[in-house]
Short mmCIF file of C-alpha atoms in Angstrom, two decimals:
data_model
loop_
_atom_site.label_atom_id
_atom_site.label_comp_id
_atom_site.label_asym_id
_atom_site.label_seq_id
_atom_site.Cartn_x
_atom_site.Cartn_y
_atom_site.Cartn_z
CA MET A 704 -8.92 -5.83 21.47
CA ARG A 705 -5.65 -7.83 21.59
CA VAL A 706 -4.19 -7.16 17.72
CA LEU A 707 -0.97 -8.49 16.81
CA LEU A 708 0.70 -6.69 14.15
CA THR A 709 3.11 -7.69 12.18
CA GLY A 710 5.77 -5.41 10.50
CA SER A 711 5.49 -3.23 13.64
CA SER A 712 8.80 -1.40 13.49
CA GLY A 713 8.65 -0.51 9.56
CA TRP A 714 7.09 2.21 8.20
CA LEU A 715 3.26 1.74 7.85
CA GLY A 716 3.96 -0.25 11.33
CA ARG A 717 4.88 2.90 13.38
CA HIS A 718 2.36 4.82 12.15
CA LEU A 719 -0.48 1.97 12.25
CA ALA A 720 0.50 0.69 16.08
CA PRO A 721 -0.61 4.54 17.66
CA LEU A 722 -3.59 4.78 15.57
CA LEU A 723 -4.80 1.56 17.37
CA ILE A 724 -3.60 2.29 20.74
CA ALA A 725 -5.39 5.44 20.72
CA GLN A 726 -8.80 3.41 19.80
CA GLY A 727 -7.96 1.20 22.78
CA HIS A 728 -6.59 -1.74 21.18
CA ASP A 729 -3.67 -3.74 22.73
CA VAL A 730 -0.90 -3.89 20.60
CA VAL A 731 1.38 -6.85 20.28
CA GLY A 732 4.08 -5.77 17.97
CA LEU A 733 6.32 -8.43 15.65
CA ASP A 734 8.87 -7.71 13.75
CA VAL A 735 12.90 -8.91 12.69
CA ALA A 736 13.89 -5.33 14.06
CA PRO A 737 13.88 -3.75 17.16
CA GLY A 738 10.98 -0.89 17.12
CA THR A 739 8.76 1.25 19.55
CA HIS A 740 5.70 -1.15 19.12
CA THR A 741 7.47 -3.96 19.12
CA ARG A 742 7.54 -6.40 21.56
CA ILE A 743 8.50 -9.95 19.93
CA VAL A 744 11.32 -9.71 18.09
CA GLY A 745 11.42 -12.28 15.05
CA SER A 746 10.16 -13.55 11.82
CA VAL A 747 6.70 -14.79 10.93
CA ALA A 748 8.32 -17.28 8.80
CA ASP A 749 8.70 -18.98 12.53
CA ARG A 750 6.06 -21.13 12.71
CA ASP A 751 6.15 -22.09 16.56
CA LEU A 752 6.89 -18.42 17.36
CA VAL A 753 3.72 -17.24 15.11
CA PHE A 754 1.31 -19.72 17.29
CA GLN A 755 2.84 -19.41 20.78
CA THR A 756 2.99 -15.28 20.37
CA ILE A 757 -0.96 -15.68 19.29
CA ALA A 758 -1.32 -17.95 22.21
CA HIS A 759 0.55 -16.58 24.96
CA HIS A 760 -0.67 -13.22 24.33
CA GLY A 761 -4.11 -13.99 23.99
CA ILE A 762 -3.82 -12.60 20.24
CA GLU A 763 -8.00 -11.78 18.97
CA ALA A 764 -7.25 -10.73 15.60
CA VAL A 765 -4.03 -10.03 12.96
CA ILE A 766 -3.21 -7.69 10.97
CA HIS A 767 -0.34 -8.97 9.33
CA ALA A 768 1.80 -5.99 7.38
CA GLY A 769 5.34 -7.37 7.65
CA ALA A 770 6.88 -8.52 4.64
CA LEU A 771 9.58 -8.16 2.09
CA HIS A 772 9.15 -5.30 -0.39
CA LYS A 773 10.15 -4.40 -3.60
CA PRO A 774 13.49 -2.47 -2.52
CA ASP A 775 14.45 -5.32 -0.65
CA ILE A 776 14.97 -7.80 -4.13
CA ALA A 777 18.66 -6.07 -4.15
CA ARG A 778 18.93 -7.30 -0.73
CA ASN A 779 17.71 -10.67 -0.50
CA PRO A 780 17.29 -14.03 -2.34
CA ARG A 781 14.00 -14.77 -3.74
CA GLN A 782 13.68 -17.62 -1.04
CA ALA A 783 13.58 -15.33 1.33
CA PHE A 784 10.84 -13.73 -0.15
CA VAL A 785 8.94 -17.23 -0.06
CA ASP A 786 10.01 -17.48 3.55
CA THR A 787 8.55 -14.03 4.47
CA ASN A 788 5.52 -13.31 2.62
CA VAL A 789 4.17 -16.57 1.39
CA THR A 790 5.10 -19.27 4.21
CA GLY A 791 4.79 -16.35 6.71
CA THR A 792 1.42 -15.29 6.03
CA LEU A 793 0.37 -19.02 5.72
CA ASN A 794 1.65 -19.56 9.06
CA LEU A 795 -0.55 -16.33 10.80
CA LEU A 796 -3.39 -17.50 8.88
CA GLU A 797 -3.70 -20.90 10.95
CA ALA A 798 -2.35 -19.75 13.72
CA ALA A 799 -5.42 -17.07 13.62
CA VAL A 800 -7.81 -20.13 12.39
CA ALA A 801 -6.50 -22.09 15.38
CA ALA A 802 -7.41 -19.59 17.70
CA GLY A 803 -10.90 -18.69 16.35
CA HIS A 804 -10.11 -15.49 15.34
CA ALA A 805 -13.11 -13.49 13.47
CA ARG A 806 -10.91 -11.59 11.45
CA PHE A 807 -7.70 -11.22 9.50
CA LEU A 808 -6.19 -8.00 7.56
CA PHE A 809 -3.44 -8.42 5.36
CA THR A 810 -1.37 -5.60 3.78
CA SER A 811 -0.89 -6.43 -0.13
CA THR A 812 0.23 -4.15 -3.09
CA THR A 813 -0.64 -2.78 -6.07
CA SER A 814 2.58 -3.72 -7.30
CA LEU A 815 1.01 -7.33 -8.13
CA MET A 816 -1.15 -5.89 -10.40
CA VAL A 817 1.67 -4.17 -12.82
CA ARG A 818 2.15 -7.07 -15.78
CA ALA A 819 4.82 -6.55 -18.24
CA ASP A 820 2.61 -4.64 -20.58
CA VAL A 821 0.99 -1.81 -17.97
CA ARG A 822 5.01 -1.29 -17.08
CA GLU A 823 5.64 -0.60 -20.76
CA GLY A 824 2.89 1.99 -20.97
CA ALA A 825 -0.23 2.68 -21.71
CA SER A 826 -2.64 0.21 -23.75
CA THR A 827 -4.60 1.10 -27.15
CA GLU A 828 -7.37 2.61 -25.01
CA GLY A 829 -5.59 5.00 -23.23
CA ALA A 830 -4.39 4.67 -19.44
CA TRP A 831 -4.94 1.57 -17.54
CA TRP A 832 -7.62 1.95 -15.23
CA MET A 833 -7.11 -0.54 -12.32
CA ASP A 834 -9.54 -1.49 -9.69
CA GLU A 835 -9.90 -5.23 -8.06
CA GLU A 836 -11.46 -6.41 -11.34
CA PHE A 837 -8.60 -5.80 -13.27
CA GLY A 838 -6.55 -8.91 -14.65
CA PRO A 839 -5.01 -11.16 -15.57
CA LEU A 840 -2.64 -10.80 -12.68
CA GLU A 841 0.85 -11.58 -13.59
CA PRO A 842 3.10 -10.27 -11.24
CA ARG A 843 6.48 -9.04 -12.54
CA ASN A 844 8.84 -9.65 -9.79
CA ILE A 845 9.96 -11.91 -6.48
CA TYR A 846 7.83 -9.43 -4.54
CA GLY A 847 4.22 -8.89 -6.70
CA ALA A 848 4.35 -12.95 -7.13
CA THR A 849 4.59 -13.92 -3.51
CA LYS A 850 2.27 -11.24 -2.63
CA LEU A 851 -0.21 -12.56 -4.50
CA ALA A 852 0.35 -16.21 -3.67
CA ALA A 853 -0.17 -14.95 0.04
CA GLU A 854 -3.30 -12.98 -1.23
CA ASN A 855 -4.59 -16.68 -2.56
CA LEU A 856 -3.50 -18.21 0.83
CA CYS A 857 -6.36 -15.59 2.26
CA ARG A 858 -8.97 -16.60 0.13
CA VAL A 859 -8.80 -20.45 0.66
CA VAL A 860 -8.16 -20.53 4.36
CA SER A 861 -10.97 -17.40 4.84
CA ARG A 862 -13.20 -20.08 2.47
CA ASP A 863 -12.58 -22.97 4.13
CA SER A 864 -12.65 -21.35 8.04
CA GLY A 865 -15.07 -19.22 7.62
CA MET A 866 -13.01 -16.75 9.10
CA ALA A 867 -13.23 -12.78 7.76
CA VAL A 868 -10.15 -11.34 5.44
CA ALA A 869 -9.26 -8.00 4.21
CA ILE A 870 -6.89 -8.12 1.48
CA LEU A 871 -5.10 -4.55 1.02
CA ARG A 872 -3.79 -3.74 -1.69
CA THR A 873 -1.94 -0.26 -1.19
CA GLY A 874 -0.54 2.23 -3.45
CA ARG A 875 3.25 3.43 -3.02
CA PHE A 876 3.29 5.49 0.35
CA PHE A 877 6.84 4.73 1.44
CA PRO A 878 9.40 7.67 1.63
CA GLU A 879 12.29 6.85 -0.02
CA ASP A 880 13.07 7.88 -3.60
CA ASP A 881 11.52 5.77 -6.47
CA ASP A 882 14.51 2.93 -7.22
CA THR A 883 13.98 2.87 -11.08
CA HIS A 884 12.65 7.12 -11.85
CA ALA A 885 15.81 9.64 -11.30
CA LEU A 886 13.60 12.55 -13.07
CA PRO A 887 11.77 13.96 -11.43
CA SER A 888 13.19 14.54 -7.96
CA GLY A 889 11.66 12.58 -5.04
CA PRO A 890 9.18 15.46 -3.85
CA ASN A 891 8.15 16.22 -7.58
CA LEU A 892 7.18 12.37 -8.09
CA LYS A 893 5.53 12.01 -5.13
CA ALA A 894 3.33 14.77 -5.73
CA ASN A 895 2.77 13.97 -9.17
CA GLU A 896 1.54 9.73 -7.98
CA LEU A 897 -0.89 11.63 -5.69
CA LEU A 898 -2.83 11.65 -9.03
CA ASN A 899 -3.14 8.81 -9.82
CA ARG A 900 -0.90 6.19 -7.71
CA ARG A 901 -0.08 7.12 -4.52
CA LEU A 902 -1.63 7.58 -1.09
CA THR A 903 0.04 9.04 2.35
CA VAL A 904 1.23 6.30 5.08
CA GLU A 905 -1.15 8.09 7.44
CA ASP A 906 -3.88 7.27 5.32
CA ALA A 907 -3.12 3.70 4.77
CA ALA A 908 -2.91 3.18 8.64
CA LEU A 909 -6.27 4.99 8.72
CA ALA A 910 -7.59 1.94 5.92
CA HIS A 911 -6.24 -0.74 8.09
CA LEU A 912 -8.61 0.71 11.07
CA ALA A 913 -11.74 1.01 8.88
CA ALA A 914 -10.80 -2.74 7.45
CA LEU A 915 -10.56 -3.77 10.82
CA ASP A 916 -14.21 -2.54 12.10
CA ARG A 917 -16.11 -3.30 8.68
CA ILE A 918 -14.56 -6.49 7.39
CA GLU A 919 -16.92 -8.78 5.93
CA GLY A 920 -16.10 -12.07 4.11
CA CYS A 921 -13.03 -12.13 1.76
CA GLU A 922 -12.42 -8.84 0.11
CA ALA A 923 -9.87 -7.54 -1.91
CA PHE A 924 -9.44 -3.57 -1.81
CA VAL A 925 -7.36 -1.10 -4.06
CA LEU A 926 -6.15 1.83 -1.77
CA SER A 927 -5.15 4.98 -3.10
CA ALA A 928 -5.96 8.86 -3.24
CA PRO A 929 -8.98 9.44 -5.13
CA PRO A 930 -7.82 10.20 -8.74
CA PRO A 931 -9.65 13.20 -10.10
CA PHE A 932 -10.22 11.88 -13.00
CA THR A 933 -12.93 10.12 -14.92
CA ARG A 934 -12.45 6.67 -16.94
CA ASP A 935 -13.57 8.77 -19.76
CA GLU A 936 -10.79 10.58 -19.87
CA ALA A 937 -8.35 7.42 -19.84
CA LEU A 938 -7.48 8.14 -23.51
CA GLU A 939 -6.47 11.49 -23.33
CA LEU A 940 -4.50 10.91 -20.22
CA ALA A 941 -2.09 8.70 -22.01
CA ARG A 942 -1.25 11.40 -24.86
CA ASP A 943 -1.71 14.72 -23.11
CA ALA A 944 -1.56 14.71 -19.10
CA ARG A 945 -1.17 18.27 -18.84
CA THR A 946 -4.17 19.15 -20.34
CA VAL A 947 -6.41 17.10 -18.12
CA VAL A 948 -4.42 18.03 -15.00
CA ALA A 949 -5.22 22.13 -15.85
CA ARG A 950 -8.77 21.19 -16.78
CA HIS A 951 -9.21 19.94 -12.88
CA PHE A 952 -6.87 22.00 -11.79
CA PRO A 953 -5.97 25.10 -13.71
CA ASP A 954 -3.60 26.71 -11.36
CA ALA A 955 -1.39 23.88 -11.20
CA ALA A 956 0.95 24.33 -13.83
CA ASP A 957 2.04 27.86 -12.38
CA LEU A 958 1.92 26.31 -8.44
CA TYR A 959 4.61 23.94 -9.97
CA ALA A 960 6.67 26.29 -11.73
CA ARG A 961 7.52 28.21 -8.50
CA GLN A 962 8.62 25.30 -7.75
CA GLY A 963 10.50 24.11 -10.22
CA TRP A 964 8.99 20.85 -10.52
CA VAL A 965 7.06 19.46 -13.92
CA LEU A 966 3.82 17.79 -14.09
CA PRO A 967 3.57 14.63 -15.89
CA GLU A 968 3.41 14.63 -19.54
CA ARG A 969 1.53 11.64 -19.49
CA ILE A 970 -0.38 8.85 -17.57
CA GLU A 971 -0.84 5.82 -17.98
CA ARG A 972 -2.37 3.77 -15.15
CA VAL A 973 -4.82 4.69 -12.55
CA TYR A 974 -5.42 3.14 -9.59
CA ASP A 975 -9.31 3.17 -8.23
CA PRO A 976 -10.19 3.08 -4.81
CA ALA A 977 -13.58 3.27 -5.11
CA LYS A 978 -14.86 0.08 -3.62
CA ALA A 979 -13.06 0.81 -0.29
CA GLU A 980 -14.93 4.01 0.01
CA ARG A 981 -17.89 2.06 -0.76
CA LEU A 982 -17.39 -0.97 1.39
CA LEU A 983 -15.21 0.23 4.26
CA GLY A 984 -16.12 3.64 4.56
CA TRP A 985 -12.30 4.80 3.89
CA ARG A 986 -11.63 7.90 1.86
CA ALA A 987 -7.84 8.82 1.63
CA ARG A 988 -7.76 12.47 3.33
CA THR A 989 -4.56 13.88 1.66
CA ASP A 990 -4.81 13.88 -2.58
CA PHE A 991 -3.31 15.89 -5.44
CA ALA A 992 -5.43 19.27 -4.24
CA SER A 993 -3.59 18.63 -0.93
CA VAL A 994 -0.44 19.39 -2.61
CA LEU A 995 -2.02 22.00 -4.38
CA ALA A 996 -3.21 23.69 -1.72
CA ALA A 997 0.01 23.22 0.50
CA LEU A 998 1.86 24.94 -2.46
CA ARG A 999 -0.43 28.07 -2.72
CA GLN A 1000 0.02 28.15 1.42
CA GLY A 1001 3.79 27.59 1.50
CA ASP A 1002 2.52 25.34 3.83
CA PRO A 1003 4.75 21.93 4.41
CA LEU A 1004 4.41 19.07 1.99
CA PRO A 1005 1.31 16.78 2.71
CA TYR A 1006 3.59 13.96 2.71
CA ALA A 1007 6.75 12.31 4.22
CA HIS A 1008 9.98 12.19 1.76
CA ASP A 1009 13.04 10.52 3.36
CA PRO A 1010 15.84 9.21 0.53
CA ALA A 1011 17.54 7.92 3.48
CA TRP A 1012 14.57 5.40 4.68
CA ILE A 1013 15.71 1.76 4.33
CA SER A 1014 13.31 -1.05 5.71
CA PRO A 1015 14.35 -2.10 9.01
CA VAL A 1016 16.34 -5.22 9.05
CA LEU A 1017 17.61 -7.94 11.36
CA GLY A 1018 19.64 -6.63 14.67
CA GLN A 1019 18.91 -2.77 13.50
CA ALA A 1020 17.55 -0.57 16.34
CA ILE A 1021 15.46 2.15 14.80
#
């Protein structure tokens, strides 16, 4: 299948393109920055470019992974987010429908699920348990607002055209440090987040492959490493997460101590990817148990950490 992959020079794109090629797909990458798998340098906000690309290259399916992300808020005005994340998505959807495509993949984000009250902490019932039914959705920044608007465009176009659309709400997988938390350190924080809100970029890429093969109708999916907890532990997680972690992983505290790491005192939200496993047959290969296994054996950590990573920008060769 000839696939148009937007964001092909970005962190997800550079991992997803080789997997698509290995499965026999012909990948046409489109990005604002040059890259190994980017054939076309340009913006999805350029409607003529989008339509010409899909027609000229005989594209059969679109994977729309390109976007401005949360760290880009400090570098771009709100209008740029609307142009790229909303108008760009509409351009791709309408071009795909015009070309008669049967399927469309949209990379969204769990960030749009984080309302102000979620950001402030746990509810009275304990950790927020966040699956595809979680709501109401009230994004707290321009990134989340534009991704939610793009999701709704996906739903409208899918309903009106019959084109199958998978909306993949990915948890955290980027390699840079968190832009709001200085402690714990980057690798420590990433390990902690695999308990409840993170996945590796490799697993994110594999989820896109699964959706491309099995997409039906219009469905949203939360993508994260499978949490080791149950909903019955939500209240305890919000009060004393270390006791809950010790129940599931008795040696976690000792392994962490050897690294000079700390376990989270509280876990106030948990992303639940069960629907993706049920409907797409996808389950993240790397989880918190994988981290502990690496620490026990002295192996490299099973996720990337690069504090210097910055999303590619126009004119930047990578």
